[in-house]
Backbone as numpy.savetxt, mean C-alpha at the origin, in Angstrom:
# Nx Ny Nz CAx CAy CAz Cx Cy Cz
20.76 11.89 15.01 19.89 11.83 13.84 20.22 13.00 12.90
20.32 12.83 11.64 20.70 14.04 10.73 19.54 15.06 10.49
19.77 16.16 10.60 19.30 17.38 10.39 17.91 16.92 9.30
17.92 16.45 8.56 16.84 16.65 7.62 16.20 15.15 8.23
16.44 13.96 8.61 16.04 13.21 9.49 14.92 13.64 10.28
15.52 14.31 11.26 14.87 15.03 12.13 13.40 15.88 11.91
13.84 17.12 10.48 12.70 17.75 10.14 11.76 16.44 9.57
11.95 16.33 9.66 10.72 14.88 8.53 10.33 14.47 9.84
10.83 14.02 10.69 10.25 13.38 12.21 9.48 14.37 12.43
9.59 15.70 12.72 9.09 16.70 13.21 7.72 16.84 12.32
7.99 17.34 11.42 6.82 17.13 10.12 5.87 16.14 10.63
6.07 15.14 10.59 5.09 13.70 10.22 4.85 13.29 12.03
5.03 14.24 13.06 4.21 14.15 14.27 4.90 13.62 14.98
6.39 13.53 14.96 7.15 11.82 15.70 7.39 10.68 14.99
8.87 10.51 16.02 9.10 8.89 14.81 8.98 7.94 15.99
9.04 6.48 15.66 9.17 5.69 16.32 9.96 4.88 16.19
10.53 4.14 16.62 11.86 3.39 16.62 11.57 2.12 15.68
12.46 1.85 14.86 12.53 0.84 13.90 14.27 0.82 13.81
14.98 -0.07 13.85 16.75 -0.69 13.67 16.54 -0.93 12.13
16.35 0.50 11.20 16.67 0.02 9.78 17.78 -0.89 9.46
19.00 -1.05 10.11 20.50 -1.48 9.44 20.15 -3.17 10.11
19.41 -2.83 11.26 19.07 -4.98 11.50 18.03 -5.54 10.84
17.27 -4.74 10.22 16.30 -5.28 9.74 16.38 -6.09 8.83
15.71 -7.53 8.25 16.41 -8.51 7.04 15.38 -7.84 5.70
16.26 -8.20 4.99 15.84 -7.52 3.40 14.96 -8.46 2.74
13.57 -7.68 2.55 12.99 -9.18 1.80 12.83 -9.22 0.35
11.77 -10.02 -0.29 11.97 -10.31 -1.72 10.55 -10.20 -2.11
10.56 -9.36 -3.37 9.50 -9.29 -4.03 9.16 -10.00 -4.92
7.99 -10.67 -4.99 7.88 -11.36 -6.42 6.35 -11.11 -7.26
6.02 -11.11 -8.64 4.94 -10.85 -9.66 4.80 -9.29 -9.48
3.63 -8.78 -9.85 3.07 -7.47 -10.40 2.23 -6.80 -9.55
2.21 -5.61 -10.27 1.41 -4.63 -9.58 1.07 -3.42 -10.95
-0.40 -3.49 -10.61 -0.82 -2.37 -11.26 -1.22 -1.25 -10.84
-1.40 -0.09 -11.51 -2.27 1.15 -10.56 -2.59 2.04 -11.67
-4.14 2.04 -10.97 -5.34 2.30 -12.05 -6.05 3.94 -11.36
-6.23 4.29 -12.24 -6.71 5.94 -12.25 -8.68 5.36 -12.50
-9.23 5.93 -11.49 -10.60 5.34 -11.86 -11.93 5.96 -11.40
-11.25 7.78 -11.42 -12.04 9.22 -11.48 -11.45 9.94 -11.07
-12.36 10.89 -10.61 -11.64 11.83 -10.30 -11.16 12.31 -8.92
-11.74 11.34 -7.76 -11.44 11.59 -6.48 -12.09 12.31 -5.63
-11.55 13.07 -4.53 -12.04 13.95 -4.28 -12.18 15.71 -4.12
-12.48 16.41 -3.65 -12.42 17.55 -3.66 -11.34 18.81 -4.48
-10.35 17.80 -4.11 -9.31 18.16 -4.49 -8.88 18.04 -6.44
-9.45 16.96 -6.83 -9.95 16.31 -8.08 -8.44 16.05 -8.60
-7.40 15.33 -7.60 -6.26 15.32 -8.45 -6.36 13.62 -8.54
-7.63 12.73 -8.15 -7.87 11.49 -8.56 -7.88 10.28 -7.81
-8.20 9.27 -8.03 -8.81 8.62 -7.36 -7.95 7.35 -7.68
-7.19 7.02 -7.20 -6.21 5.14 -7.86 -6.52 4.13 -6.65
-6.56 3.12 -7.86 -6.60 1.95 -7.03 -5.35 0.61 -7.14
-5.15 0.52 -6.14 -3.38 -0.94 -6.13 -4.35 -2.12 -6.71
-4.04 -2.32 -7.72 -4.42 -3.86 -8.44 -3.57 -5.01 -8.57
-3.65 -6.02 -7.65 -2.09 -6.87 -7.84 -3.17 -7.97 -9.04
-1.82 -8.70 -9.67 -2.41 -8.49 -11.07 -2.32 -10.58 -10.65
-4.10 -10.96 -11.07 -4.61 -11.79 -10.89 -3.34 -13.19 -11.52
-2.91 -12.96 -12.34 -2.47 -13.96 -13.07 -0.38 -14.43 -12.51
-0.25 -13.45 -11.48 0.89 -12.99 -10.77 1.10 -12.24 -9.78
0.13 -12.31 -8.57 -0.09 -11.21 -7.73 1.63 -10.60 -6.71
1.61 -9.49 -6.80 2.21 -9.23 -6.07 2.73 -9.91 -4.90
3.55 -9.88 -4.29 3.61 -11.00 -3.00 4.93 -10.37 -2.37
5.32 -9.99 -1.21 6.42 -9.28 -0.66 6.97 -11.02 0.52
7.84 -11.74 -0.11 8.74 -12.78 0.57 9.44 -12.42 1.73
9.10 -12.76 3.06 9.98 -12.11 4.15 11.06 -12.81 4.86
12.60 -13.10 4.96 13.53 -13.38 5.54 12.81 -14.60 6.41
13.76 -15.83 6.47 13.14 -16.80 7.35 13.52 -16.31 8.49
12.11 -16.54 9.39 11.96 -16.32 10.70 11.59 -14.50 11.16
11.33 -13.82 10.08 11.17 -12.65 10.14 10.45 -12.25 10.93
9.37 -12.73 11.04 7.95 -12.14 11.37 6.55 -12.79 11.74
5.06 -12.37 12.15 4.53 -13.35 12.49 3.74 -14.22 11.09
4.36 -14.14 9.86 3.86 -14.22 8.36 5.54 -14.30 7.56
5.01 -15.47 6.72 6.51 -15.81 6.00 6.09 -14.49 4.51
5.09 -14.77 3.80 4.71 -13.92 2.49 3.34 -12.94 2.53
3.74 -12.02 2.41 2.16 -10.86 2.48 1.45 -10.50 1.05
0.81 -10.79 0.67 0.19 -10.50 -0.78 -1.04 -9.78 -0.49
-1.27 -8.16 -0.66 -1.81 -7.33 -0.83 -2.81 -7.32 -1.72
-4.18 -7.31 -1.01 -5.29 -7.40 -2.08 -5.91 -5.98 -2.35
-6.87 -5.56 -3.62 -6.98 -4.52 -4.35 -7.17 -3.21 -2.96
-6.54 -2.12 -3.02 -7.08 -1.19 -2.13 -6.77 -0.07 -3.03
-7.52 1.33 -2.05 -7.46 2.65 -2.91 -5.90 2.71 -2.10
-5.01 3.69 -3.18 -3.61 4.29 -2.55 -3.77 5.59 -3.62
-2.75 6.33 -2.58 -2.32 7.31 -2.84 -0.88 7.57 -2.79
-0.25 6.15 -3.09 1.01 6.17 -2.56 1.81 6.45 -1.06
2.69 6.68 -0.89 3.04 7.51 0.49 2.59 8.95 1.16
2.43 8.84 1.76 1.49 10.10 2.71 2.72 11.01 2.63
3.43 11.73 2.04 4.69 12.31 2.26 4.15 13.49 2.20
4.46 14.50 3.08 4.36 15.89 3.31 4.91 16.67 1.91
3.86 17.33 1.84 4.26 17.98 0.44 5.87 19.20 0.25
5.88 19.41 1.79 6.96 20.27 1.77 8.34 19.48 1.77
8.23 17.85 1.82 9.15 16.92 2.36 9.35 16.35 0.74
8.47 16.53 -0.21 8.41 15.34 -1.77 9.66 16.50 -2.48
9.97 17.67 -2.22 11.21 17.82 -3.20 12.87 17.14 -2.61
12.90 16.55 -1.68 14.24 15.35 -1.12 14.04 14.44 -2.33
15.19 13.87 -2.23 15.49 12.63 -2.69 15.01 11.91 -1.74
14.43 10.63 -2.29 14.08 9.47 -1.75 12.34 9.48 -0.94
11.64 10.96 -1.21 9.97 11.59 -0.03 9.41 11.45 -1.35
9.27 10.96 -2.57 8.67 11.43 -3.24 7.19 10.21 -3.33
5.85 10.49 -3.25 4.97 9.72 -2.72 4.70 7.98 -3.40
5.77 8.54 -5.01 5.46 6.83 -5.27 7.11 6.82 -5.50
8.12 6.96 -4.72 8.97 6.22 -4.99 9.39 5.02 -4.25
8.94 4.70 -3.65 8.32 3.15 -2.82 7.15 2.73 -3.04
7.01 2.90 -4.30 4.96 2.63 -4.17 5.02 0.80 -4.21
5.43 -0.19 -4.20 5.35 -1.11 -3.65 5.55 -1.73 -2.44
6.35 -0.90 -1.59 6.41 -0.86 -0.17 5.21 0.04 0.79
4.61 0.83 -0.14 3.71 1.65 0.32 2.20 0.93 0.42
2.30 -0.42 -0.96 0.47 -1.07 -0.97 0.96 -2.05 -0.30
2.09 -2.18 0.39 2.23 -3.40 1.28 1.99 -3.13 2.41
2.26 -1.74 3.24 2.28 -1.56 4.40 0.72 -0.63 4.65
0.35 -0.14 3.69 -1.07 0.24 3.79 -2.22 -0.76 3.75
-2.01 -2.04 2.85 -2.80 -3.07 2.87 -2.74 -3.29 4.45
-1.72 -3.88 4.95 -1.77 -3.96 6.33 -2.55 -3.20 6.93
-3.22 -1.88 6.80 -3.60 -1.11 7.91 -5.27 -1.35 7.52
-5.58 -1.68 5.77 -6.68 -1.88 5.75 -7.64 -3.28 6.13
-6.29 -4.29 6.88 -6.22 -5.70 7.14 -6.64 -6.04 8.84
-5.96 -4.76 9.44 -5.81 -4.43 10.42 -7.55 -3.75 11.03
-7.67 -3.03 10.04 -9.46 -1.92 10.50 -10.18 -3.22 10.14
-10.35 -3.98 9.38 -11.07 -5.12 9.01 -11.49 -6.30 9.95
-10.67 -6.33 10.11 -10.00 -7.85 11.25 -10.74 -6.99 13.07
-10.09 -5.74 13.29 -10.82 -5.20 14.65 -12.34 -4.90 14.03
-12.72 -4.45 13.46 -14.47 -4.05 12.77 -14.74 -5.82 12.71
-14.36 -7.19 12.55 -14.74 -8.00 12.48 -15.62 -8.57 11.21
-14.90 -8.26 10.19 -15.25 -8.26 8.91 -13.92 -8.17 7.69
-12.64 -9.38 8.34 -12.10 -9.62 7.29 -12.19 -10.31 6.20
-11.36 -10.78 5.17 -11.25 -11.50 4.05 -10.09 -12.46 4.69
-10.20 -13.64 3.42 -9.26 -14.83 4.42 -7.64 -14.59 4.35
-7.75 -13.40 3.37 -6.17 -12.85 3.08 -5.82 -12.30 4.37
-7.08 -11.43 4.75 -6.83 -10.37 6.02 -6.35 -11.00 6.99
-7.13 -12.43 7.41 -7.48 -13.31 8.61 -5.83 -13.77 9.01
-5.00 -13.84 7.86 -3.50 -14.47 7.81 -2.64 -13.69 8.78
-3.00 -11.93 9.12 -2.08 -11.19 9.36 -2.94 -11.08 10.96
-3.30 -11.66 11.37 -4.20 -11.51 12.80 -3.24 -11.08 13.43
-2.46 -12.20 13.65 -1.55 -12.12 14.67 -0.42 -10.89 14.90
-0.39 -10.10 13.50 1.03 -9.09 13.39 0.41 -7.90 14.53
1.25 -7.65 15.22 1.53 -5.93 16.09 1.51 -4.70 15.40
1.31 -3.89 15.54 2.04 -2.63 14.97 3.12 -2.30 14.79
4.29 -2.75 15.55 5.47 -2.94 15.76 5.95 -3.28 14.37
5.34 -4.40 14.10 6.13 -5.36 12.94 5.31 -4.06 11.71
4.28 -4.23 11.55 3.89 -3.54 10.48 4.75 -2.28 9.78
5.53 -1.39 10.80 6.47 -0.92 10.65 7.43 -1.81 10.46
8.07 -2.14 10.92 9.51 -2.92 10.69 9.43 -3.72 9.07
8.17 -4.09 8.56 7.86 -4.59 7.67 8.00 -3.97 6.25
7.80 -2.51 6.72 8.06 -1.25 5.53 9.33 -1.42 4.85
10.24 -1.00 6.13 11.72 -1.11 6.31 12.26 -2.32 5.64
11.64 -3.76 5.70 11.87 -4.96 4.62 11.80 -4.70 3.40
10.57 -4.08 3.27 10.19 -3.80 1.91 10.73 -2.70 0.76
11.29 -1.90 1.45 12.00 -1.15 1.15 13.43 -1.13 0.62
13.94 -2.35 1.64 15.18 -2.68 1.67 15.36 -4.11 0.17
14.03 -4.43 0.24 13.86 -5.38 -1.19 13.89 -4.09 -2.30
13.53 -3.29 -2.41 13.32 -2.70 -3.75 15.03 -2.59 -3.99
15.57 -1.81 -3.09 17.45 -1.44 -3.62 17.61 -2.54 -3.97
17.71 -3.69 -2.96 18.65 -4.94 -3.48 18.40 -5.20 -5.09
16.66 -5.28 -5.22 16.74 -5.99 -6.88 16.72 -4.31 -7.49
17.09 -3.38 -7.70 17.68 -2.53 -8.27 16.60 -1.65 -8.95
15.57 -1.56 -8.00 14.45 -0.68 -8.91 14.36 0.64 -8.14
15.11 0.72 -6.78 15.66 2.21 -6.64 17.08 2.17 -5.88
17.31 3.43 -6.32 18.95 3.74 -5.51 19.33 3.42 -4.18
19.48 3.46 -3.34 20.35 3.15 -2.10 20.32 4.60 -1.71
19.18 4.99 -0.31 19.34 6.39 0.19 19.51 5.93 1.79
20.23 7.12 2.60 21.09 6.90 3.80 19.97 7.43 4.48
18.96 8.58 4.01 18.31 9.35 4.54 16.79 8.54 4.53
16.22 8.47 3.83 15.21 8.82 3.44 14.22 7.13 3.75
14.85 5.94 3.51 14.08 4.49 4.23 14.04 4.46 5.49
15.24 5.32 6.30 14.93 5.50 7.70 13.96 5.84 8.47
14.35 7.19 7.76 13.29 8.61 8.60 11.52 7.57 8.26
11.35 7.30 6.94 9.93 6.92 6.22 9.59 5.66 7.23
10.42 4.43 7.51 10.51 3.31 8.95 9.96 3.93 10.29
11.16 4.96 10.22 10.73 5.48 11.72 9.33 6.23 11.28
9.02 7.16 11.15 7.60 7.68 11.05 6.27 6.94 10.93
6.46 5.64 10.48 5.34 4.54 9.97 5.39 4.13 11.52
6.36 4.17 12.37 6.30 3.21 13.54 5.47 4.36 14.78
5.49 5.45 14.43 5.13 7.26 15.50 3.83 7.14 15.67
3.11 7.91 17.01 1.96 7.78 17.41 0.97 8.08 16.56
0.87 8.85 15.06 -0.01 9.17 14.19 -0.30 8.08 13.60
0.84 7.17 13.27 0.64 5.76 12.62 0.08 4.94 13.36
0.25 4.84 14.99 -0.45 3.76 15.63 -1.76 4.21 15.58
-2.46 5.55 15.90 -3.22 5.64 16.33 -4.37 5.24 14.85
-4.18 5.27 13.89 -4.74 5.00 12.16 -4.80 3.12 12.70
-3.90 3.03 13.35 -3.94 1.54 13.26 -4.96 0.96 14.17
-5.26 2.09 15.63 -5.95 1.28 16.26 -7.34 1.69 16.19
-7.54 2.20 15.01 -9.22 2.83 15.11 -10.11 2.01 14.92
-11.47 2.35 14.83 -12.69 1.43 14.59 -13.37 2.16 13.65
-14.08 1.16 12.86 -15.23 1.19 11.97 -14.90 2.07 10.96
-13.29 1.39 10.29 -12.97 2.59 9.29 -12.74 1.25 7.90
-13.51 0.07 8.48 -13.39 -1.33 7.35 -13.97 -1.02 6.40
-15.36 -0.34 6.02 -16.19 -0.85 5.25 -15.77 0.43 3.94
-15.24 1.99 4.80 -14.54 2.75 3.88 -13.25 2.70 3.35
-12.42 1.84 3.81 -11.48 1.46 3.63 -11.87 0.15 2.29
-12.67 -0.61 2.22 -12.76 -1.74 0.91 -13.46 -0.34 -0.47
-12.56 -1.20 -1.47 -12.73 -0.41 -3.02 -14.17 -0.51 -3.74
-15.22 0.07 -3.41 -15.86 -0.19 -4.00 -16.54 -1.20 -5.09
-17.59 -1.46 -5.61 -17.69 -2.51 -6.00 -17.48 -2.13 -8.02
-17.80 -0.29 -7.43 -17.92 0.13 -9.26 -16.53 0.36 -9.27
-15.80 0.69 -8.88 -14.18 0.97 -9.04 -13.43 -0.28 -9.13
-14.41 -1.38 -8.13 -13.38 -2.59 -8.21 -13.77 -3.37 -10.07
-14.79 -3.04 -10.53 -15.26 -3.33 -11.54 -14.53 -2.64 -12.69
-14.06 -1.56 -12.45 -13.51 -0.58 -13.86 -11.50 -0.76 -13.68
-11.52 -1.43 -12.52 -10.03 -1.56 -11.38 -9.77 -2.38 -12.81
-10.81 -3.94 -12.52 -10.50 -5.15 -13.05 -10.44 -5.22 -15.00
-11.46 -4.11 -15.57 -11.67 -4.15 -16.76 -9.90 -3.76 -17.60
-9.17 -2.67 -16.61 -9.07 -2.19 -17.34 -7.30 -3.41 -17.04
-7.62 -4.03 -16.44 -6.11 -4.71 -16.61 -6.31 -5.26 -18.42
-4.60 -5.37 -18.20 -4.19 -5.90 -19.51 -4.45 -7.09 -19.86
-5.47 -7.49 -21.08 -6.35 -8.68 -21.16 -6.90 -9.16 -21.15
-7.52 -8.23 -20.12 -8.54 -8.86 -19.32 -10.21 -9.11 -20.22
-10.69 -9.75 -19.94 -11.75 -10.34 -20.02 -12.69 -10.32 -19.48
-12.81 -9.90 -18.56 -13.99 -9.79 -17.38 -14.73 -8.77 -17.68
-14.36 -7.69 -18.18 -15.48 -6.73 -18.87 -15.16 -6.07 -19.88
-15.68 -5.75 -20.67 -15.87 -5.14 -21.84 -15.85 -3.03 -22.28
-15.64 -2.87 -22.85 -16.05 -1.35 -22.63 -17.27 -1.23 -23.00
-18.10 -0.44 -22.01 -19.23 -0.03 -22.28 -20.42 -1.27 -21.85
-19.71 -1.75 -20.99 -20.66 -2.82 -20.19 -21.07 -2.74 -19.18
-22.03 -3.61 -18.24 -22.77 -2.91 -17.65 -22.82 -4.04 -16.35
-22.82 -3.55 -14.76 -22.45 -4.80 -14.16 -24.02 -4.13 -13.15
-24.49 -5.59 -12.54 -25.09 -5.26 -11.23 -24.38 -5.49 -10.35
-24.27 -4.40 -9.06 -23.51 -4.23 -7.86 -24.59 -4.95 -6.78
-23.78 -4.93 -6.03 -24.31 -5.58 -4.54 -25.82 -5.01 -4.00
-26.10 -3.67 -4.06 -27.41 -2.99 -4.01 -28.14 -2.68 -4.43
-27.71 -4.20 -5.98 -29.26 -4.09 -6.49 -28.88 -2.99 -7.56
-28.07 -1.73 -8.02 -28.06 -1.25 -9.29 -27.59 -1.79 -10.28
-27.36 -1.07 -11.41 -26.86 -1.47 -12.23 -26.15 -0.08 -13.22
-24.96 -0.25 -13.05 -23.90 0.94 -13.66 -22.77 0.36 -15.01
-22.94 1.53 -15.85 -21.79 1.16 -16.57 -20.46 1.00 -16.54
-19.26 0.08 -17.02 -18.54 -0.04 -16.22 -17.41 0.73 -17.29
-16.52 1.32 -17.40 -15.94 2.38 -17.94 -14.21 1.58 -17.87
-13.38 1.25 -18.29 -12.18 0.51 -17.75 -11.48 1.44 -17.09
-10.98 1.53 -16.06 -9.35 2.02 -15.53 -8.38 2.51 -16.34
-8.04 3.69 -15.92 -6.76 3.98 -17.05 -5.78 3.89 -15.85
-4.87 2.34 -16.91 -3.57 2.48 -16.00 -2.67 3.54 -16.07
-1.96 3.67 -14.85 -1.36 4.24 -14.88 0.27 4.03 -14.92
0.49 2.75 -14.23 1.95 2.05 -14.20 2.14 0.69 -13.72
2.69 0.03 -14.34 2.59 -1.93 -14.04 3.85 -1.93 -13.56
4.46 -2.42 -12.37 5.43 -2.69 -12.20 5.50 -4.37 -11.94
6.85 -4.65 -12.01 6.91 -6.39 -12.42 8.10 -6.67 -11.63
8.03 -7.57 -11.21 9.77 -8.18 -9.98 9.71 -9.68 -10.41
């Protein structure tokens, strides 16, 4: 394993085994948005939410016979892009959104995953029952391997590996096998409201409008400032 390989394994707690070079390359197709929609937390560097965009949703196409799911389409969640160690984002290829469509694919999974064990999925969620942890990793590594092919990033030797292997390491399983992390894991109902205003077009709300939520309040709804639409 190469020297900087390695530190990144070390960093991120352990890797786990993923065959990046067998893995089949899949295909992305429609949009993705990502919406800025406060200020977050403590830290106040903000709060985004993955919006796959209603009229073209995102959808990651997987190699026939890939997996226990032919197409995964990722519904709205909070991201922060890739979890990349801050001492690891000055490399080429660690930087937290330079996979950010491989990143709301393989994180949707984990919020599909807390849902489905808490017993309170969506019928999107209900599709991925059957996937392992195993695959969920190996799935990154697809996704990843789709962005080079259609040419929206470079070709790195280092850096889809090490990010495969680490998604597959006991820090990642153990996120995967927790409980009762469903109900914090879904986007709110006022964020999913300012998520939706602020797409391009949209119609569903207005600025300076006003929605009732699930508990009975009633808040103004402020639009999303996007931040970046990407399109395949």
């Amino acid at each position: 394993m190469p020297r900087l390989a390695l530190l990144f394994c070390l960093t991120l707690a352990a890797c786990g085994h993923v065959d990046y070079d067998a893995t089949p390359v899949g295909r992305f197709k429609g949009t993705l948005f990502v919406m800025w929609v406060g200020e977050g937390g403590r830290a106040g560097d903000g709060r985004f939410v993955y919006v796959p965009n209603p009229r073209d949703p995102l959808r990651l196409e997987r190699a026939e016979g890939a997996g226990t799911v032919e197409v995964i389409q990722p519904e709205m969640i909070y991201t922060d892009g890739g979890s990349i160690p801050r001492a690891g984002q000055m490399f080429n290829g660690f930087a937290p959104w330079g996979y950010a469509p491989a990143y709301m694919v393989h994180d949707w999974l984990f919020v599909a995953r807390h849902c489905l064990t808490d017993g309170a999925p969506t019928e999107a969620e209900r599709k991925v029952a059957g996937m392992e942890f195993q695959e969920s990793a190996e799935i990154i590594a697809e996704a990843i391997k789709a962005l080079i092919a259609s040419g929206q990033v470079r070709p790195n030797d280092v850096a889809p590996r090490v990010i495969a292997g680490a998604v597959a390491g006991p820090v990642s399983y153990q996120r995967w096998t927790v409980t009762g992390e469903c109900a914090s894991d879904r986007v709110s109902e006022a964020d999913k409201a300012a998520a939706e205003a602020g797409i391009p077009g949209s119609t569903k709300m207005l600025r300076g409008m006003r929605k009732r939520l699930d508990d009975g309040t009633t808040v103004a709804v402020t639009p999303g400032r996007l931040v970046t639409t990407l399109s395949f």
